[in-house]
Tab-separated table of N, CA and C in Angstrom:
chain	number	residue	atom	x	y	z
L	262	UNK	N	-43.576	-82.171	89.517
L	262	UNK	CA	-43.342	-81.465	88.264
L	262	UNK	C	-43.719	-82.277	87.019
L	263	UNK	N	-44.887	-82.236	86.461
L	263	UNK	CA	-45.205	-82.954	85.260
L	263	UNK	C	-44.449	-82.694	83.955
L	264	UNK	N	-44.046	-83.465	83.078
L	264	UNK	CA	-43.310	-83.319	82.091
L	264	UNK	C	-43.747	-82.124	81.091
L	265	UNK	N	-43.139	-81.393	80.389
L	265	UNK	CA	-43.657	-80.528	79.720
L	265	UNK	C	-44.171	-81.036	78.519
L	266	UNK	N	-45.171	-80.159	77.762
L	266	UNK	CA	-45.717	-80.512	76.410
L	266	UNK	C	-44.555	-80.782	75.445
L	267	UNK	N	-44.437	-81.837	74.413
L	267	UNK	CA	-43.373	-81.836	73.332
L	267	UNK	C	-43.773	-80.439	72.482
L	268	UNK	N	-42.292	-79.993	72.042
L	268	UNK	CA	-42.512	-79.236	70.849
L	268	UNK	C	-43.266	-79.730	69.829
L	269	UNK	N	-42.756	-80.898	69.266
L	269	UNK	CA	-43.036	-81.395	68.126
L	269	UNK	C	-43.766	-82.813	68.535
L	270	UNK	N	-44.515	-83.452	67.609
L	270	UNK	CA	-44.971	-84.966	68.024
L	270	UNK	C	-43.763	-85.924	67.269
L	271	UNK	N	-43.069	-85.150	66.022
L	271	UNK	CA	-42.189	-85.895	65.925
L	271	UNK	C	-41.268	-85.200	65.296
L	272	UNK	N	-39.798	-85.440	65.754
L	272	UNK	CA	-38.396	-84.658	65.357
L	272	UNK	C	-37.569	-85.512	64.592
L	273	UNK	N	-37.168	-85.243	63.564
L	273	UNK	CA	-36.343	-86.159	62.530
L	273	UNK	C	-34.976	-85.562	62.245
L	274	UNK	N	-34.086	-86.309	62.553
L	274	UNK	CA	-32.836	-85.628	62.330
L	274	UNK	C	-32.065	-86.747	61.219
L	275	UNK	N	-31.766	-85.987	60.014
L	275	UNK	CA	-30.967	-86.384	58.942
L	275	UNK	C	-29.589	-86.465	59.040
L	276	UNK	N	-28.850	-87.323	58.969
L	276	UNK	CA	-27.499	-87.336	59.051
L	276	UNK	C	-26.875	-86.584	57.455
L	277	UNK	N	-26.251	-85.616	57.642
L	277	UNK	CA	-25.810	-84.870	56.295
L	277	UNK	C	-24.264	-84.616	56.117
L	278	UNK	N	-23.556	-85.443	57.404
L	278	UNK	CA	-22.181	-85.316	57.749
L	278	UNK	C	-21.359	-85.325	56.230
L	279	UNK	N	-20.498	-84.809	56.065
L	279	UNK	CA	-19.572	-85.050	55.015
L	279	UNK	C	-17.762	-85.190	55.658
L	280	UNK	N	-17.289	-86.319	54.899
L	280	UNK	CA	-16.047	-86.791	55.440
L	280	UNK	C	-15.150	-86.325	54.185
L	281	UNK	N	-13.686	-86.616	54.415
L	281	UNK	CA	-13.055	-86.074	53.295
L	281	UNK	C	-13.096	-87.534	52.195
L	282	UNK	N	-12.816	-87.073	50.975
L	282	UNK	CA	-13.131	-88.006	49.762
L	282	UNK	C	-12.266	-89.524	50.072
L	283	UNK	N	-12.943	-90.385	49.736
L	283	UNK	CA	-12.341	-91.878	50.051
L	283	UNK	C	-12.024	-92.482	51.290
L	284	UNK	N	-12.599	-91.659	52.325
L	284	UNK	CA	-12.596	-91.966	53.755
L	284	UNK	C	-13.148	-93.275	53.842
L	285	UNK	N	-12.551	-94.585	54.650
L	285	UNK	CA	-12.696	-95.696	54.782
L	285	UNK	C	-14.806	-95.852	55.168
L	286	UNK	N	-14.966	-95.028	56.027
L	286	UNK	CA	-16.252	-95.178	56.501
L	286	UNK	C	-17.119	-94.660	55.416
L	287	UNK	N	-17.077	-93.890	54.614
L	287	UNK	CA	-17.773	-93.296	53.569
L	287	UNK	C	-18.585	-92.059	54.493
L	288	UNK	N	-19.617	-91.482	53.989
L	288	UNK	CA	-20.388	-90.679	54.699
L	288	UNK	C	-21.668	-90.428	54.196
L	289	UNK	N	-22.653	-89.918	54.716
L	289	UNK	CA	-24.064	-89.851	54.298
L	289	UNK	C	-24.099	-89.198	53.145
L	290	UNK	N	-23.312	-87.771	53.121
L	290	UNK	CA	-23.566	-86.679	52.244
L	290	UNK	C	-22.736	-86.890	50.650
L	291	UNK	N	-22.187	-88.098	50.873
L	291	UNK	CA	-21.725	-88.559	49.441
L	291	UNK	C	-22.835	-89.298	48.781
L	292	UNK	N	-23.692	-89.735	49.738
L	292	UNK	CA	-25.019	-90.386	49.203
L	292	UNK	C	-26.274	-89.682	48.857
L	293	UNK	N	-25.933	-88.328	48.698
L	293	UNK	CA	-27.126	-87.337	48.497
L	293	UNK	C	-28.083	-87.204	49.715
L	294	UNK	N	-27.445	-87.314	50.787
L	294	UNK	CA	-28.241	-86.930	52.298
L	294	UNK	C	-28.891	-85.410	52.243
L	295	UNK	N	-28.209	-84.515	51.690
L	295	UNK	CA	-28.858	-83.273	51.692
L	295	UNK	C	-30.147	-82.960	50.891
L	296	UNK	N	-29.573	-83.582	49.416
L	296	UNK	CA	-30.817	-83.492	48.811
L	296	UNK	C	-32.030	-84.282	49.191
L	297	UNK	N	-31.846	-85.367	49.571
L	297	UNK	CA	-32.896	-86.244	50.086
L	297	UNK	C	-33.708	-85.598	51.164
L	298	UNK	N	-33.107	-85.117	52.271
L	298	UNK	CA	-33.289	-84.593	53.434
L	298	UNK	C	-34.210	-83.282	52.948
L	299	UNK	N	-33.845	-82.598	51.952
L	299	UNK	CA	-34.639	-81.313	51.411
L	299	UNK	C	-35.860	-81.883	51.009
L	300	UNK	N	-35.687	-82.942	50.104
L	300	UNK	CA	-37.048	-83.326	49.455
L	300	UNK	C	-38.004	-83.918	50.801
L	301	UNK	N	-37.641	-84.610	51.630
L	301	UNK	CA	-38.316	-85.109	52.627
L	301	UNK	C	-39.119	-83.738	53.288
L	302	UNK	N	-38.176	-82.691	53.535
L	302	UNK	CA	-38.733	-81.536	54.400
L	302	UNK	C	-39.797	-80.864	53.403
L	303	UNK	N	-39.495	-81.032	52.211
L	303	UNK	CA	-40.578	-80.406	50.729
L	303	UNK	C	-41.635	-81.158	50.943
L	304	UNK	N	-41.900	-82.468	50.928
L	304	UNK	CA	-42.939	-83.405	51.155
L	304	UNK	C	-43.362	-83.175	52.337
L	305	UNK	N	-43.068	-83.014	53.356
L	305	UNK	CA	-43.837	-82.791	54.697
L	305	UNK	C	-44.684	-81.667	54.482
L	306	UNK	N	-43.882	-80.722	53.973
L	306	UNK	CA	-44.586	-79.385	53.887
L	306	UNK	C	-45.774	-79.605	52.828
L	307	UNK	N	-45.327	-80.272	51.977
L	307	UNK	CA	-46.736	-80.069	50.915
L	307	UNK	C	-47.834	-81.303	51.573
L	308	UNK	N	-47.502	-81.954	52.196
L	308	UNK	CA	-48.381	-82.856	52.717
L	308	UNK	C	-49.419	-82.123	53.992
L	309	UNK	N	-48.880	-80.940	54.343
L	309	UNK	CA	-49.239	-80.178	55.445
L	309	UNK	C	-49.170	-81.214	56.692
L	310	UNK	N	-48.412	-81.668	57.007
L	310	UNK	CA	-47.910	-82.536	58.230
L	310	UNK	C	-47.464	-81.196	59.415
L	311	UNK	N	-48.458	-81.190	60.301
L	311	UNK	CA	-47.982	-80.481	61.443
L	311	UNK	C	-47.365	-80.759	62.785
L	312	UNK	N	-46.737	-80.384	63.318
L	312	UNK	CA	-46.019	-80.863	64.461
L	312	UNK	C	-44.825	-81.689	64.111
L	313	UNK	N	-44.163	-81.890	63.077
L	313	UNK	CA	-43.292	-82.400	62.577
L	313	UNK	C	-41.912	-81.568	62.102
L	314	UNK	N	-40.780	-81.639	62.887
L	314	UNK	CA	-39.520	-80.725	62.446
L	314	UNK	C	-38.712	-81.834	61.791
L	315	UNK	N	-38.083	-81.391	60.729
L	315	UNK	CA	-36.874	-82.086	60.185
L	315	UNK	C	-35.846	-81.374	59.989
L	316	UNK	N	-34.721	-81.728	60.759
L	316	UNK	CA	-33.367	-81.053	60.869
L	316	UNK	C	-32.348	-81.835	60.186
L	317	UNK	N	-31.411	-81.067	59.891
L	317	UNK	CA	-30.015	-81.700	59.314
L	317	UNK	C	-29.220	-82.002	60.771
L	318	UNK	N	-28.217	-83.106	60.675
L	318	UNK	CA	-27.588	-83.493	62.038
L	318	UNK	C	-26.075	-83.605	61.163
L	319	UNK	N	-25.372	-83.449	62.307
L	319	UNK	CA	-23.817	-83.811	62.079
L	319	UNK	C	-23.625	-85.472	62.271
L	320	UNK	N	-22.601	-85.902	62.148
L	320	UNK	CA	-22.489	-87.324	62.109
L	320	UNK	C	-23.191	-88.219	63.220
L	321	UNK	N	-24.229	-89.187	62.738
L	321	UNK	CA	-24.828	-89.843	63.591
L	321	UNK	C	-24.359	-91.312	63.833
L	322	UNK	N	-22.932	-91.524	63.462
L	322	UNK	CA	-21.790	-92.692	63.368
L	322	UNK	C	-22.854	-93.564	63.045
L	323	UNK	N	-23.172	-93.679	61.886
L	323	UNK	CA	-23.941	-94.808	61.100
L	323	UNK	C	-23.411	-94.675	59.772
L	324	UNK	N	-22.357	-94.264	59.542
L	324	UNK	CA	-21.584	-93.806	58.303
L	324	UNK	C	-21.626	-94.835	57.152
L	325	UNK	N	-21.797	-96.244	57.274
L	325	UNK	CA	-21.411	-97.275	56.347
L	325	UNK	C	-23.071	-97.367	56.091
L	326	UNK	N	-24.048	-97.297	56.597
L	326	UNK	CA	-25.457	-97.376	56.411
L	326	UNK	C	-26.142	-96.205	55.958
L	327	UNK	N	-25.285	-95.317	55.801
L	327	UNK	CA	-26.185	-93.917	55.361
L	327	UNK	C	-26.450	-93.782	53.490
L	328	UNK	N	-27.556	-92.920	53.554
L	328	UNK	CA	-27.624	-91.967	54.615
L	328	UNK	C	-28.731	-92.690	55.792
L	329	UNK	N	-28.530	-92.155	56.795
L	329	UNK	CA	-29.566	-92.316	57.516
L	329	UNK	C	-30.196	-91.212	58.620
L	330	UNK	N	-31.444	-91.486	59.069
L	330	UNK	CA	-32.360	-90.696	59.789
L	330	UNK	C	-32.514	-91.314	61.092
L	331	UNK	N	-32.997	-90.461	62.158
L	331	UNK	CA	-33.526	-91.090	63.549
L	331	UNK	C	-34.572	-90.201	63.585
L	332	UNK	N	-35.895	-90.807	64.399
L	332	UNK	CA	-37.113	-90.098	64.319
L	332	UNK	C	-37.386	-90.457	65.695
L	333	UNK	N	-37.611	-89.087	66.812
L	333	UNK	CA	-37.884	-89.134	68.062
L	333	UNK	C	-39.526	-88.422	68.107
L	334	UNK	N	-40.189	-88.794	68.906
L	334	UNK	CA	-39.582	-89.256	70.426
L	334	UNK	C	-39.235	-90.695	70.506
L	335	UNK	N	-39.593	-91.543	69.438
L	335	UNK	CA	-39.428	-92.879	69.507
L	335	UNK	C	-38.081	-93.509	69.381
L	336	UNK	N	-37.265	-92.798	68.893
L	336	UNK	CA	-35.900	-92.986	68.852
L	336	UNK	C	-35.604	-94.462	67.555
L	337	UNK	N	-36.392	-94.183	66.560
L	337	UNK	CA	-36.507	-95.067	65.257
L	337	UNK	C	-35.451	-94.787	64.418
L	338	UNK	N	-34.517	-95.835	64.060
L	338	UNK	CA	-33.381	-95.376	63.128
L	338	UNK	C	-33.917	-96.061	61.438
L	339	UNK	N	-33.739	-95.278	60.529
L	339	UNK	CA	-33.800	-95.889	59.074
L	339	UNK	C	-32.411	-95.485	58.545
L	340	UNK	N	-32.236	-96.329	57.168
L	340	UNK	CA	-31.413	-96.087	56.355
L	340	UNK	C	-32.399	-95.759	55.112
L	341	UNK	N	-31.930	-95.060	54.000
L	341	UNK	CA	-32.772	-94.667	52.973
L	341	UNK	C	-31.534	-94.225	51.688
L	342	UNK	N	-32.251	-94.603	50.693
L	342	UNK	CA	-31.276	-93.883	49.551
L	342	UNK	C	-32.104	-93.304	48.275
L	343	UNK	N	-33.429	-93.339	48.240
L	343	UNK	CA	-34.033	-93.113	47.358
L	343	UNK	C	-35.282	-92.118	47.732
L	344	UNK	N	-35.877	-91.564	46.473
L	344	UNK	CA	-37.017	-90.698	47.051
L	344	UNK	C	-38.242	-91.529	47.575
L	345	UNK	N	-38.305	-92.572	46.898
L	345	UNK	CA	-39.269	-93.701	47.178
L	345	UNK	C	-39.009	-94.109	48.472
L	346	UNK	N	-37.915	-94.364	49.016
L	346	UNK	CA	-37.692	-94.704	50.574
L	346	UNK	C	-38.273	-93.537	51.476
L	347	UNK	N	-37.922	-92.202	51.039
L	347	UNK	CA	-38.208	-91.127	51.785
L	347	UNK	C	-40.016	-91.147	52.025
L	348	UNK	N	-40.589	-91.207	50.649
L	348	UNK	CA	-42.072	-91.224	50.578
L	348	UNK	C	-42.446	-92.295	51.455
L	349	UNK	N	-42.123	-93.399	51.552
L	349	UNK	CA	-42.444	-94.418	52.235
L	349	UNK	C	-42.270	-94.272	54.053
L	350	UNK	N	-41.187	-93.802	54.247
L	350	UNK	CA	-41.148	-93.245	55.501
L	350	UNK	C	-42.142	-92.162	56.012
L	351	UNK	N	-42.212	-91.109	54.978
L	351	UNK	CA	-43.050	-90.109	55.366
L	351	UNK	C	-44.373	-90.643	55.582
L	352	UNK	N	-45.017	-91.414	54.746
L	352	UNK	CA	-46.121	-91.870	54.742
L	352	UNK	C	-46.745	-92.690	56.007
L	353	UNK	N	-45.639	-93.679	55.931
L	353	UNK	CA	-45.752	-94.809	56.961
L	353	UNK	C	-45.603	-94.736	58.166
L	354	UNK	N	-44.259	-93.742	58.660
L	354	UNK	CA	-44.130	-93.416	60.282
L	354	UNK	C	-44.753	-92.138	60.121
L	355	UNK	N	-44.592	-90.799	59.712
L	355	UNK	CA	-44.967	-89.744	60.229
L	355	UNK	C	-46.387	-89.775	59.936
L	356	UNK	N	-46.976	-90.106	58.927
L	356	UNK	CA	-48.371	-89.753	58.790
L	356	UNK	C	-49.368	-90.894	59.533
L	357	UNK	N	-48.856	-92.061	59.153
L	357	UNK	CA	-49.772	-93.289	59.729
L	357	UNK	C	-49.287	-93.710	61.240
L	358	UNK	N	-48.151	-93.462	61.595
L	358	UNK	CA	-47.569	-93.858	62.958
L	358	UNK	C	-47.126	-95.144	62.762
L	359	UNK	N	-46.891	-95.727	61.751
L	359	UNK	CA	-46.053	-97.132	61.483
L	359	UNK	C	-44.776	-97.390	61.295
L	360	UNK	N	-44.392	-98.214	60.848
L	360	UNK	CA	-42.710	-98.337	60.715
L	360	UNK	C	-42.421	-99.071	59.310
L	361	UNK	N	-41.415	-98.437	58.849
L	361	UNK	CA	-41.098	-99.246	57.518
L	361	UNK	C	-40.122	-100.217	57.755
L	362	UNK	N	-40.625	-101.529	58.110
L	362	UNK	CA	-39.735	-102.475	58.589
L	362	UNK	C	-38.259	-102.771	57.699
L	363	UNK	N	-38.622	-102.592	56.171
L	363	UNK	CA	-37.385	-103.037	55.597
L	363	UNK	C	-36.205	-101.799	55.368
L	364	UNK	N	-36.546	-100.787	55.923
L	364	UNK	CA	-35.562	-99.676	56.273
L	364	UNK	C	-34.974	-99.383	57.497
L	365	UNK	N	-35.466	-100.269	58.518
L	365	UNK	CA	-35.189	-99.934	59.977
L	365	UNK	C	-33.775	-100.405	60.141
L	366	UNK	N	-33.322	-99.988	60.984
L	366	UNK	CA	-31.529	-100.239	61.633
L	366	UNK	C	-31.806	-100.446	62.847
L	367	UNK	N	-30.988	-101.629	63.288
L	367	UNK	CA	-30.805	-102.061	64.815
L	367	UNK	C	-29.994	-101.045	65.339
L	368	UNK	N	-30.155	-100.740	66.754
L	368	UNK	CA	-29.549	-99.238	67.044
L	368	UNK	C	-27.972	-99.847	67.089
L	369	UNK	N	-27.520	-101.014	67.527
L	369	UNK	CA	-26.028	-101.859	67.156
L	369	UNK	C	-25.594	-101.749	65.827
L	370	UNK	N	-26.265	-101.769	64.581
L	370	UNK	CA	-25.880	-102.373	63.387
L	370	UNK	C	-24.904	-101.195	62.998
L	371	UNK	N	-23.836	-101.611	62.352
L	371	UNK	CA	-22.823	-100.935	61.822
L	371	UNK	C	-22.775	-101.231	60.308
L	372	UNK	N	-23.238	-102.280	59.645
L	372	UNK	CA	-22.960	-102.494	58.233
L	372	UNK	C	-24.860	-102.716	57.810
L	373	UNK	N	-24.751	-102.617	56.553
L	373	UNK	CA	-26.320	-103.120	56.133
L	373	UNK	C	-26.253	-104.696	55.827
L	374	UNK	N	-27.287	-105.336	55.924
L	374	UNK	CA	-27.052	-106.748	55.869
L	374	UNK	C	-27.096	-107.071	54.675
L	375	UNK	N	-26.607	-108.162	54.184
L	375	UNK	CA	-27.064	-108.727	52.833
L	375	UNK	C	-28.323	-108.444	52.103
L	376	UNK	N	-29.472	-108.566	52.898
L	376	UNK	CA	-30.659	-108.543	52.296
L	376	UNK	C	-31.108	-106.895	52.324
L	377	UNK	N	-30.256	-106.082	52.900
L	377	UNK	CA	-30.588	-104.749	52.983
L	377	UNK	C	-29.658	-104.101	51.653
L	378	UNK	N	-28.439	-104.498	51.309
L	378	UNK	CA	-27.890	-104.408	50.307
L	378	UNK	C	-28.677	-104.661	49.036
L	379	UNK	N	-29.008	-105.897	49.076
L	379	UNK	CA	-29.780	-106.578	48.035
L	379	UNK	C	-30.936	-105.711	47.325
L	380	UNK	N	-31.544	-104.929	48.284
L	380	UNK	CA	-32.711	-104.299	47.913
L	380	UNK	C	-32.592	-103.093	47.091
L	381	UNK	N	-31.209	-102.715	47.194
L	381	UNK	CA	-30.661	-101.356	46.184
L	381	UNK	C	-29.933	-101.997	45.001
L	382	UNK	N	-29.522	-103.281	45.090
L	382	UNK	CA	-28.809	-103.664	44.080
L	382	UNK	C	-29.488	-103.324	42.424
L	383	UNK	N	-28.998	-102.660	41.954
L	383	UNK	CA	-29.492	-102.794	40.468
L	383	UNK	C	-30.255	-101.241	40.497
L	384	UNK	N	-30.645	-100.577	41.511
L	384	UNK	CA	-31.220	-99.405	41.406
L	384	UNK	C	-30.487	-98.496	41.781
L	385	UNK	N	-30.755	-97.209	41.276
L	385	UNK	CA	-30.037	-95.943	41.395
L	385	UNK	C	-30.270	-95.171	42.581
L	386	UNK	N	-29.486	-94.579	43.009
L	386	UNK	CA	-29.269	-94.108	44.246
L	386	UNK	C	-29.900	-92.723	44.057
L	387	UNK	N	-29.932	-92.072	45.170
L	387	UNK	CA	-29.904	-90.584	45.310
L	387	UNK	C	-31.020	-89.756	45.301
L	388	UNK	N	-31.329	-88.263	45.247
L	388	UNK	CA	-32.502	-87.521	45.243
L	388	UNK	C	-33.118	-87.643	43.845
L	389	UNK	N	-32.431	-88.134	42.799
L	389	UNK	CA	-33.410	-88.192	41.485
L	389	UNK	C	-33.980	-89.458	41.255
L	390	UNK	N	-33.867	-90.490	42.362
L	390	UNK	CA	-34.601	-91.555	42.135
L	390	UNK	C	-35.675	-91.937	42.564
L	391	UNK	N	-36.696	-92.430	41.816
L	391	UNK	CA	-38.238	-92.637	42.225
L	391	UNK	C	-38.382	-93.639	43.101
């Protein structure tokens, strides 16, 4: 039996998990994950992307890195904090088939590197950011 055709050419899972306030690991929801996921979905629709499904997900166990998303079938993980990050992932990964190197996460990574954190220093975060 051959493998069935994929339902989607890309399936994006955006963590929107919410933990109790002050939890030591934090959570994606407190970093505007829901609004950013909504923005990604709206932008994908506006771009007319076909065969791309964007879903919310419960905890993806990368809380300290969040918000995070994973894109299948490749299993590529990204951290993102701004609309500009979302736009770059949408264009580079979902439209062009490339990777956004500066936002990639290693599958074993549990904390952002100093370089990754520095990229956000002084910038506002969340859905309102451009």
